[in-house]
Short mmCIF file of C-alpha atoms and ligand atoms in Angstrom, two decimals:
data_model
loop_
_atom_site.label_atom_id
_atom_site.label_comp_id
_atom_site.label_asym_id
_atom_site.label_seq_id
_atom_site.Cartn_x
_atom_site.Cartn_y
_atom_site.Cartn_z
CA MET A 51 -19.66 -10.11 -18.35
CA ASP A 52 -22.59 -7.92 -18.65
CA VAL A 53 -23.43 -4.48 -20.42
CA ALA A 54 -22.87 -1.71 -17.96
CA THR A 55 -24.95 0.94 -18.72
CA SER A 56 -24.85 3.20 -15.86
CA ALA A 57 -22.60 3.76 -12.43
CA PRO A 58 -22.44 0.54 -10.27
CA LEU A 59 -25.02 -0.03 -7.62
CA ALA A 60 -22.74 -2.26 -5.56
CA GLU A 61 -19.22 -2.25 -6.14
CA ALA A 62 -16.00 -4.32 -5.01
CA VAL A 63 -13.34 -2.10 -5.04
CA VAL A 64 -9.61 -3.95 -5.55
CA ASP A 65 -6.68 -1.78 -4.94
CA LEU A 66 -3.62 -2.70 -6.83
CA ALA A 67 -1.30 -0.20 -4.56
CA ALA A 68 -2.64 -2.51 -1.75
CA VAL A 69 -1.97 -5.78 -3.49
CA ARG A 70 2.12 -4.42 -4.51
CA HIS A 71 2.29 -3.43 -0.63
CA ASN A 72 1.40 -6.99 0.36
CA VAL A 73 3.76 -8.88 -2.07
CA GLN A 74 6.55 -6.39 -0.92
CA VAL A 75 6.06 -7.40 2.68
CA LEU A 76 5.79 -10.90 1.86
CA ARG A 77 8.92 -10.56 -0.32
CA ALA A 78 10.86 -8.80 2.42
CA GLY A 79 9.78 -11.57 4.56
CA ALA A 80 11.29 -14.42 2.16
CA PRO A 81 14.21 -12.99 0.76
CA GLY A 82 15.72 -16.16 -0.38
CA ALA A 83 12.82 -17.65 -1.74
CA GLU A 84 11.00 -16.82 -5.36
CA LEU A 85 7.13 -15.68 -4.87
CA MET A 86 4.23 -17.43 -6.28
CA ALA A 87 1.27 -15.34 -6.22
CA VAL A 88 -1.56 -17.59 -5.62
CA VAL A 89 -4.75 -16.26 -7.39
CA LYS A 90 -7.13 -18.90 -7.84
CA ALA A 91 -10.89 -18.95 -7.47
CA ASP A 92 -10.11 -15.56 -9.85
CA GLY A 93 -7.59 -14.23 -7.33
CA TYR A 94 -9.94 -14.92 -4.42
CA GLY A 95 -12.62 -13.11 -5.75
CA HIS A 96 -10.44 -9.46 -6.54
CA GLY A 97 -9.68 -10.97 -10.51
CA ALA A 98 -6.90 -12.93 -10.92
CA ALA A 99 -5.31 -11.40 -14.24
CA VAL A 100 -5.07 -7.64 -12.67
CA VAL A 101 -4.33 -9.11 -9.30
CA GLY A 102 -1.62 -11.46 -10.88
CA ALA A 103 0.04 -8.40 -13.10
CA ALA A 104 0.30 -6.19 -9.91
CA ALA A 105 1.81 -8.97 -7.91
CA LEU A 106 4.46 -9.65 -10.84
CA GLU A 107 5.18 -5.90 -10.98
CA ALA A 108 5.79 -5.95 -6.93
CA GLY A 109 8.75 -8.94 -7.70
CA ALA A 110 6.54 -12.17 -7.73
CA THR A 111 7.83 -14.29 -10.43
CA TRP A 112 5.16 -16.94 -10.54
CA LEU A 113 1.52 -16.83 -10.46
CA GLY A 114 -0.35 -20.38 -8.88
CA VAL A 115 -3.72 -21.22 -9.60
CA CYS A 116 -6.24 -24.51 -9.23
CA THR A 117 -7.16 -25.40 -12.72
CA ILE A 118 -6.10 -25.57 -16.11
CA ASP A 119 -8.78 -23.27 -17.09
CA GLU A 120 -7.59 -20.37 -14.87
CA ALA A 121 -4.12 -21.04 -15.71
CA LEU A 122 -5.29 -20.54 -19.67
CA GLN A 123 -6.98 -17.72 -18.63
CA LEU A 124 -4.18 -16.00 -17.30
CA ARG A 125 -2.34 -16.78 -20.65
CA ALA A 126 -4.99 -15.17 -22.50
CA ALA A 127 -4.53 -12.51 -20.45
CA GLY A 128 -0.91 -11.73 -21.85
CA ILE A 129 0.44 -13.20 -18.73
CA THR A 130 3.66 -15.03 -19.62
CA CYS A 131 5.39 -15.90 -16.24
CA PRO A 132 5.65 -19.35 -14.99
CA VAL A 133 2.38 -20.51 -13.95
CA LEU A 134 1.31 -23.90 -11.76
CA CYS A 135 -1.83 -25.12 -11.63
CA TRP A 136 -2.88 -28.30 -9.84
CA LEU A 137 -6.13 -29.72 -9.57
CA HIS A 138 -7.09 -32.20 -12.39
CA THR A 139 -8.75 -35.23 -13.56
CA PRO A 140 -6.70 -37.56 -16.11
CA ASP A 141 -8.87 -36.48 -18.78
CA ASP A 142 -8.07 -32.83 -18.62
CA ASP A 143 -6.67 -30.72 -21.47
CA PHE A 144 -3.13 -31.44 -20.51
CA ALA A 145 -2.13 -30.64 -24.48
CA ALA A 146 -3.49 -27.44 -24.31
CA ALA A 147 -1.73 -26.98 -20.89
CA VAL A 148 1.58 -27.84 -21.94
CA THR A 149 1.24 -25.92 -25.31
CA ALA A 150 0.94 -22.98 -23.45
CA GLY A 151 3.50 -23.76 -21.09
CA ILE A 152 1.89 -24.33 -18.18
CA ASP A 153 3.44 -26.04 -15.19
CA LEU A 154 1.41 -28.91 -13.99
CA SER A 155 1.08 -30.66 -10.42
CA VAL A 156 1.10 -34.62 -10.74
CA SER A 157 0.06 -36.92 -7.64
CA SER A 158 -0.44 -40.09 -9.22
CA ARG A 159 0.60 -42.18 -11.98
CA ALA A 160 -2.85 -41.77 -13.71
CA HIS A 161 -2.24 -38.22 -13.78
CA LEU A 162 1.43 -38.33 -15.09
CA ASP A 163 0.52 -41.03 -18.08
CA ALA A 164 -2.16 -38.87 -19.18
CA VAL A 165 0.01 -35.69 -18.95
CA LEU A 166 2.74 -37.47 -20.96
CA ASP A 167 0.29 -38.75 -23.47
CA ALA A 168 -0.38 -34.86 -24.79
CA VAL A 169 2.94 -34.06 -24.85
CA ALA A 170 3.39 -35.91 -28.20
CA ALA A 171 0.39 -33.32 -29.23
CA ALA A 172 1.95 -30.19 -27.71
CA GLY A 173 5.46 -30.89 -29.28
CA ARG A 174 7.54 -29.68 -25.84
CA PRO A 175 7.82 -31.69 -22.67
CA ALA A 176 5.55 -31.41 -19.24
CA ARG A 177 6.87 -29.18 -16.70
CA LEU A 178 6.00 -30.88 -13.96
CA HIS A 179 5.53 -30.73 -10.07
CA LEU A 180 5.64 -33.82 -8.12
CA LYS A 181 3.24 -33.76 -5.52
CA VAL A 182 3.53 -35.57 -2.25
CA ASP A 183 1.33 -35.80 0.52
CA THR A 184 2.82 -35.04 3.66
CA GLY A 185 0.01 -34.94 5.74
CA LEU A 186 -2.93 -33.10 4.56
CA SER A 187 -4.60 -36.28 3.12
CA ARG A 188 -6.16 -33.92 -0.12
CA ASN A 189 -3.86 -34.01 -3.02
CA GLY A 190 -0.55 -35.73 -3.47
CA ALA A 191 0.77 -38.98 -3.62
CA GLN A 192 0.87 -40.90 -0.43
CA PRO A 193 4.87 -41.67 0.49
CA ALA A 194 4.21 -45.35 -0.54
CA ALA A 195 3.30 -44.39 -3.88
CA TRP A 196 6.17 -41.74 -4.16
CA ALA A 197 8.88 -44.41 -5.61
CA ASP A 198 6.76 -45.54 -8.33
CA LEU A 199 5.65 -41.78 -9.10
CA LEU A 200 9.32 -40.86 -9.27
CA ASP A 201 10.31 -43.84 -11.46
CA ASP A 202 7.92 -43.19 -14.02
CA ALA A 203 8.88 -39.33 -14.17
CA ALA A 204 12.45 -39.98 -13.93
CA LYS A 205 12.13 -42.24 -17.42
CA ALA A 206 9.85 -39.38 -18.98
CA VAL A 207 12.52 -36.68 -18.40
CA ALA A 208 14.87 -39.50 -19.72
CA ASP A 209 12.70 -39.65 -23.05
CA GLY A 210 12.74 -35.90 -23.15
CA HIS A 211 9.21 -35.86 -22.38
CA ALA A 212 9.07 -33.86 -19.31
CA GLU A 213 11.21 -31.51 -16.56
CA VAL A 214 10.90 -32.19 -12.88
CA VAL A 215 10.72 -28.54 -12.31
CA ALA A 216 9.57 -29.30 -8.55
CA VAL A 217 8.53 -31.20 -5.81
CA TRP A 218 5.97 -29.89 -3.61
CA SER A 219 3.57 -30.57 -0.63
CA HIS A 220 0.51 -27.84 1.52
CA LEU A 221 0.55 -27.55 4.89
CA ALA A 222 -2.45 -28.45 7.10
CA ARG A 223 -1.98 -26.25 9.97
CA ALA A 224 0.22 -23.32 9.19
CA ASP A 225 -2.06 -21.01 10.87
CA ASP A 226 -0.55 -22.53 14.35
CA PRO A 227 3.25 -22.19 13.20
CA GLN A 228 4.48 -24.05 16.40
CA ASP A 229 2.33 -26.83 15.44
CA PRO A 230 4.41 -30.03 15.30
CA THR A 231 3.04 -31.39 12.08
CA LEU A 232 4.51 -28.33 10.45
CA ASP A 233 8.06 -30.13 11.24
CA VAL A 234 6.74 -33.66 10.26
CA GLN A 235 5.40 -32.48 6.87
CA ALA A 236 8.61 -30.63 6.00
CA ALA A 237 10.31 -33.78 6.83
CA ARG A 238 8.29 -35.92 4.94
CA LEU A 239 8.75 -33.56 2.09
CA ASN A 240 12.54 -33.29 2.19
CA ALA A 241 12.31 -37.20 2.06
CA ALA A 242 10.55 -37.53 -0.85
CA TRP A 243 12.87 -34.40 -2.52
CA GLN A 244 15.79 -36.62 -1.55
CA ALA A 245 14.45 -39.82 -3.36
CA ALA A 246 13.91 -37.69 -6.44
CA ARG A 247 17.76 -36.85 -6.09
CA GLU A 248 18.61 -40.26 -5.59
CA ARG A 249 17.37 -40.89 -9.09
CA GLY A 250 19.08 -37.86 -10.96
CA LEU A 251 16.68 -35.45 -10.82
CA ASP A 252 17.19 -32.13 -9.06
CA PRO A 253 13.81 -30.24 -8.45
CA ILE A 254 12.94 -27.25 -6.04
CA ARG A 255 11.02 -27.44 -3.38
CA HIS A 256 7.76 -25.31 -2.19
CA LEU A 257 6.21 -25.84 0.95
CA ALA A 258 4.97 -22.55 2.31
CA ASN A 259 1.40 -21.14 2.19
CA SER A 260 0.53 -17.34 3.55
CA ALA A 261 0.88 -18.25 7.32
CA ALA A 262 4.06 -20.17 7.11
CA THR A 263 5.56 -17.44 4.42
CA MET A 264 4.92 -15.35 7.46
CA SER A 265 6.09 -17.24 10.27
CA ARG A 266 8.30 -19.98 9.26
CA PRO A 267 11.44 -18.98 7.43
CA ASP A 268 12.78 -22.33 7.47
CA LEU A 269 10.13 -23.81 5.60
CA HIS A 270 10.31 -21.20 2.65
CA PHE A 271 12.48 -23.49 0.57
CA ASP A 272 12.80 -22.19 -3.03
CA LEU A 273 9.65 -20.69 -3.67
CA VAL A 274 6.74 -19.67 -1.27
CA ARG A 275 2.89 -19.39 -2.34
CA PRO A 276 0.95 -16.99 -0.31
CA GLY A 277 -2.77 -16.46 -1.31
CA ILE A 278 -4.63 -14.82 1.22
CA ALA A 279 -1.86 -12.43 2.38
CA VAL A 280 -1.76 -10.93 -1.08
CA TYR A 281 -5.10 -9.88 -0.71
CA GLY A 282 -4.02 -8.13 2.63
CA LEU A 283 -6.12 -10.54 5.06
CA ASP A 284 -3.95 -11.38 7.88
CA PRO A 285 -3.36 -15.44 7.90
CA PHE A 286 -3.31 -14.87 11.78
CA ASP A 287 -6.64 -13.06 11.98
CA ARG A 288 -4.54 -9.93 13.31
CA PRO A 289 -6.32 -6.68 13.42
CA VAL A 290 -5.40 -4.41 10.51
CA ALA A 291 -3.67 -2.10 13.01
CA GLU A 292 -1.12 -5.10 14.12
CA SER A 293 -0.81 -6.67 10.60
CA PRO A 294 1.83 -5.64 8.07
CA LEU A 295 -0.83 -6.24 5.49
CA ARG A 296 -3.28 -4.19 3.46
CA PRO A 297 -6.42 -5.53 3.06
CA VAL A 298 -6.97 -5.02 -0.75
CA MET A 299 -10.93 -5.27 -1.19
CA THR A 300 -13.49 -2.92 -0.13
CA LEU A 301 -17.28 -3.74 -1.12
CA ARG A 302 -19.42 -0.33 -1.34
CA ALA A 303 -22.76 0.34 -2.35
CA ARG A 304 -24.99 3.51 -2.90
CA VAL A 305 -27.81 4.50 -0.98
CA VAL A 306 -30.91 4.10 -3.65
CA LEU A 307 -34.06 5.29 -1.29
CA VAL A 308 -33.95 7.37 1.78
CA LYS A 309 -37.46 8.12 3.86
CA ARG A 310 -38.51 9.00 7.27
CA VAL A 311 -40.10 6.00 9.01
CA PRO A 312 -42.64 6.47 12.30
CA GLU A 313 -42.23 4.50 15.38
CA GLY A 314 -43.62 1.01 15.17
CA GLU A 315 -43.20 -0.39 11.51
CA GLY A 316 -41.77 -3.35 11.09
CA VAL A 317 -38.81 -3.73 8.92
CA SER A 318 -37.90 -6.02 6.06
CA TYR A 319 -39.16 -9.72 6.00
CA GLY A 320 -40.58 -11.47 8.84
CA HIS A 321 -40.50 -8.12 10.71
CA GLU A 322 -37.68 -9.27 12.47
CA TRP A 323 -36.89 -5.40 13.52
CA THR A 324 -39.50 -2.52 14.36
CA THR A 325 -38.53 1.20 14.45
CA PRO A 326 -38.29 1.86 17.86
CA ARG A 327 -39.13 5.63 17.47
CA GLU A 328 -39.40 7.66 13.94
CA THR A 329 -36.42 7.02 12.19
CA THR A 330 -34.33 7.54 8.95
CA LEU A 331 -34.20 4.06 6.53
CA ALA A 332 -31.46 4.07 3.69
CA LEU A 333 -32.05 1.53 1.42
CA LEU A 334 -28.88 -0.50 0.05
CA PRO A 335 -28.85 -2.31 -3.37
CA ILE A 336 -27.05 -5.64 -2.25
CA GLY A 337 -27.98 -8.72 -0.72
CA TYR A 338 -27.52 -12.44 -0.68
CA ALA A 339 -27.44 -13.23 -4.02
CA ASP A 340 -24.26 -10.25 -4.12
CA GLY A 341 -22.34 -12.16 -1.40
CA VAL A 342 -23.84 -10.45 1.92
CA PRO A 343 -24.32 -13.22 4.03
CA ARG A 344 -28.14 -13.90 5.23
CA GLY A 345 -26.67 -14.79 8.55
CA LEU A 346 -25.50 -11.74 9.06
CA GLY A 347 -28.85 -10.07 9.38
CA ARG A 348 -29.58 -11.90 12.42
CA ASP A 349 -29.22 -9.61 15.92
CA GLY A 350 -27.74 -6.70 14.19
CA ARG A 351 -24.10 -8.16 13.44
CA MET A 352 -24.06 -5.91 10.34
CA ARG A 353 -23.04 -2.40 10.35
CA VAL A 354 -22.08 -0.12 7.54
CA LEU A 355 -20.32 3.34 7.42
CA LEU A 356 -22.31 5.54 5.77
CA GLY A 357 -22.86 9.60 6.14
CA GLY A 358 -19.62 9.17 8.18
CA ALA A 359 -20.67 7.08 10.87
CA ILE A 360 -21.20 3.39 11.88
CA ARG A 361 -24.92 2.75 11.49
CA PRO A 362 -26.82 -0.73 11.91
CA VAL A 363 -28.16 -2.73 9.03
CA VAL A 364 -31.52 -3.93 10.59
CA GLY A 365 -34.19 -6.52 9.69
CA ARG A 366 -33.03 -9.63 7.68
CA VAL A 367 -30.69 -9.43 4.67
CA CYS A 368 -32.94 -9.89 1.51
CA MET A 369 -31.53 -11.02 -1.97
CA ASP A 370 -31.21 -7.77 -3.19
CA GLN A 371 -31.27 -5.25 -0.59
CA VAL A 372 -30.42 -4.42 2.76
CA VAL A 373 -31.80 -1.28 5.23
CA VAL A 374 -29.89 0.55 7.37
CA ASP A 375 -31.08 2.58 10.41
CA CYS A 376 -29.64 6.26 10.36
CA GLY A 377 -31.68 7.82 12.93
CA ASP A 378 -32.14 11.60 12.57
CA ALA A 379 -29.07 11.65 10.27
CA GLU A 380 -28.81 13.67 7.40
CA VAL A 381 -28.17 10.55 4.52
CA ALA A 382 -29.04 11.17 0.84
CA ILE A 383 -30.10 8.96 -2.32
CA GLY A 384 -26.45 8.24 -3.87
CA ASP A 385 -24.33 8.38 -0.75
CA ARG A 386 -22.20 5.78 -0.43
CA ALA A 387 -22.17 2.84 2.38
CA VAL A 388 -18.71 0.51 2.92
CA LEU A 389 -19.73 -2.76 3.90
CA PHE A 390 -16.08 -3.85 4.09
CA GLY A 391 -13.20 -2.63 3.85
CA PRO A 392 -9.37 -2.18 5.18
CA GLY A 393 -10.92 -0.56 8.56
CA GLY A 394 -8.73 2.67 8.60
CA ALA A 395 -12.33 4.78 8.46
CA GLY A 396 -13.47 2.74 11.28
CA GLU A 397 -15.70 0.54 8.41
CA PRO A 398 -16.20 -3.39 9.42
CA THR A 399 -13.43 -5.63 7.76
CA ALA A 400 -13.95 -8.73 6.01
CA GLN A 401 -12.27 -10.26 9.35
CA ASP A 402 -15.21 -8.61 11.08
CA TRP A 403 -17.56 -10.62 9.09
CA ALA A 404 -16.32 -14.12 9.30
CA ASP A 405 -16.04 -13.48 13.16
CA GLU A 406 -19.67 -12.68 13.19
CA LEU A 407 -20.12 -15.87 11.17
CA GLY A 408 -17.82 -18.07 12.47
CA THR A 409 -16.01 -18.58 9.05
CA ILE A 410 -12.81 -17.15 7.80
CA HIS A 411 -12.15 -14.25 5.79
CA TYR A 412 -11.37 -16.22 2.94
CA GLU A 413 -15.02 -16.93 2.46
CA ILE A 414 -16.29 -13.48 2.65
CA VAL A 415 -13.89 -12.34 -0.50
CA THR A 416 -14.31 -15.03 -2.64
CA GLY A 417 -18.01 -14.74 -1.91
CA VAL A 418 -18.70 -11.32 -3.26
CA ARG A 419 -20.54 -12.00 -6.64
CA GLY A 420 -23.79 -11.07 -8.46
CA ARG A 421 -24.33 -7.48 -9.25
CA ALA A 422 -21.29 -6.50 -6.98
CA ARG A 423 -19.05 -5.13 -10.21
CA ARG A 424 -15.29 -5.10 -9.62
CA THR A 425 -13.64 -1.47 -9.78
CA VAL A 426 -9.74 -1.88 -9.93
CA VAL A 427 -8.33 1.11 -8.74
CA ASP A 428 -4.45 2.21 -7.98
CA GLY A 429 -3.81 3.76 -4.54
CA GLU A 430 -6.66 6.34 -4.76
CA GLY A 431 -7.93 5.61 -1.24
CA GLN A 432 -10.44 3.07 -1.52
CA VAL A 433 -13.11 4.29 1.17
C1 PLP B 620 -4.89 -22.03 -1.90
C2 PLP B 620 -3.24 -22.46 -1.61
C3 PLP B 620 -2.28 -21.65 -1.45
C4 PLP B 620 -2.46 -20.38 -1.16
O1 PLP B 620 -2.96 -20.69 0.77
P1 PLP B 620 -3.32 -19.24 1.32
O2 PLP B 620 -3.69 -19.69 2.50
O3 PLP B 620 -4.16 -18.56 0.69
O4 PLP B 620 -1.75 -18.34 1.53
C5 PLP B 620 -1.18 -22.36 -1.60
N1 PLP B 620 -1.02 -23.60 -2.11
C6 PLP B 620 -1.97 -24.19 -2.25
C7 PLP B 620 -1.36 -25.30 -2.88
C8 PLP B 620 -3.12 -23.92 -2.10
O5 PLP B 620 -4.48 -24.68 -2.88
#
């Protein structure tokens, strides 16, 4: 990406040992199914290829991504396992995908036609996962369109142009495992799969994301597709101490300046906070351009682990910087502050940030960007 000339000011540390641990936990809970680690959106902000490789080491046998570009990037990184991608327009570069042996999800006849047009150029049959909309109303064919899609697919198989690898779908409310829509969606998937078998096809089925992988063994079918749990973030928002998972990402930054400031001085834009007494302020080189949400700066919601204690960020979060109130503590330039991490040393977690902001931890880790440099470690203890 950029030319790194010095030690990073801000870092997203990614612990591959935690990735492997999480994949092992997920596999142990789904012994009858294969595991597809979902590494879309650059591995939820953690690095798709590094996380994917670690997941494969731990027993995942598939990787899942959103776009053809993301799939081709995995191939370019030397990853040879089955890779599924599922979001395309019909004018996407299906020939490149088929040539690279990428499995393609298809949700409509228009998409199927486009894939089949590309097969001649690719010189090998397409590997298709036919997606049925069982109740999320997002991607996938409506049940009413399913028979036509199956007829076209069965013909393509008979012609030697395609293989129907799977019939699949995605759950709307898996984070509430007892919600009756899960059973409705599973029944619709089964009906769609049965219709495929009636046409002589023999696809596998897959439905479960992280939440269903961890709570609904009856919905594992042949393959489970966990994403967020691979990154150690609990799909049921359980605290780290109660979750079998280990958070993979730690966001940290090094203090660039420390100073004593007298009582009564306004801090950061708008002076939303004023020093209540003489105090030591530490400046951290990370802000909203790097994925620290500006909303965290309101009402003292943000804390960091710095110099062995949890300390408040005071005043507004700026584009590039935040200010930490250290009181009379000894804090030095170059000290490391942990913004969020696994929580083991008392530091906030991505879940804590999400709770403060009224969002989900997915958005926190995928939002890390800008100058935060990724550092990959292997079990060295991140904090
Ligand atoms: C993102 C995604 C997943 C993984 O979901 P998690 O909730 O992160 O486990 C699985 N399947 C599809 C189709 C997805 O888009």
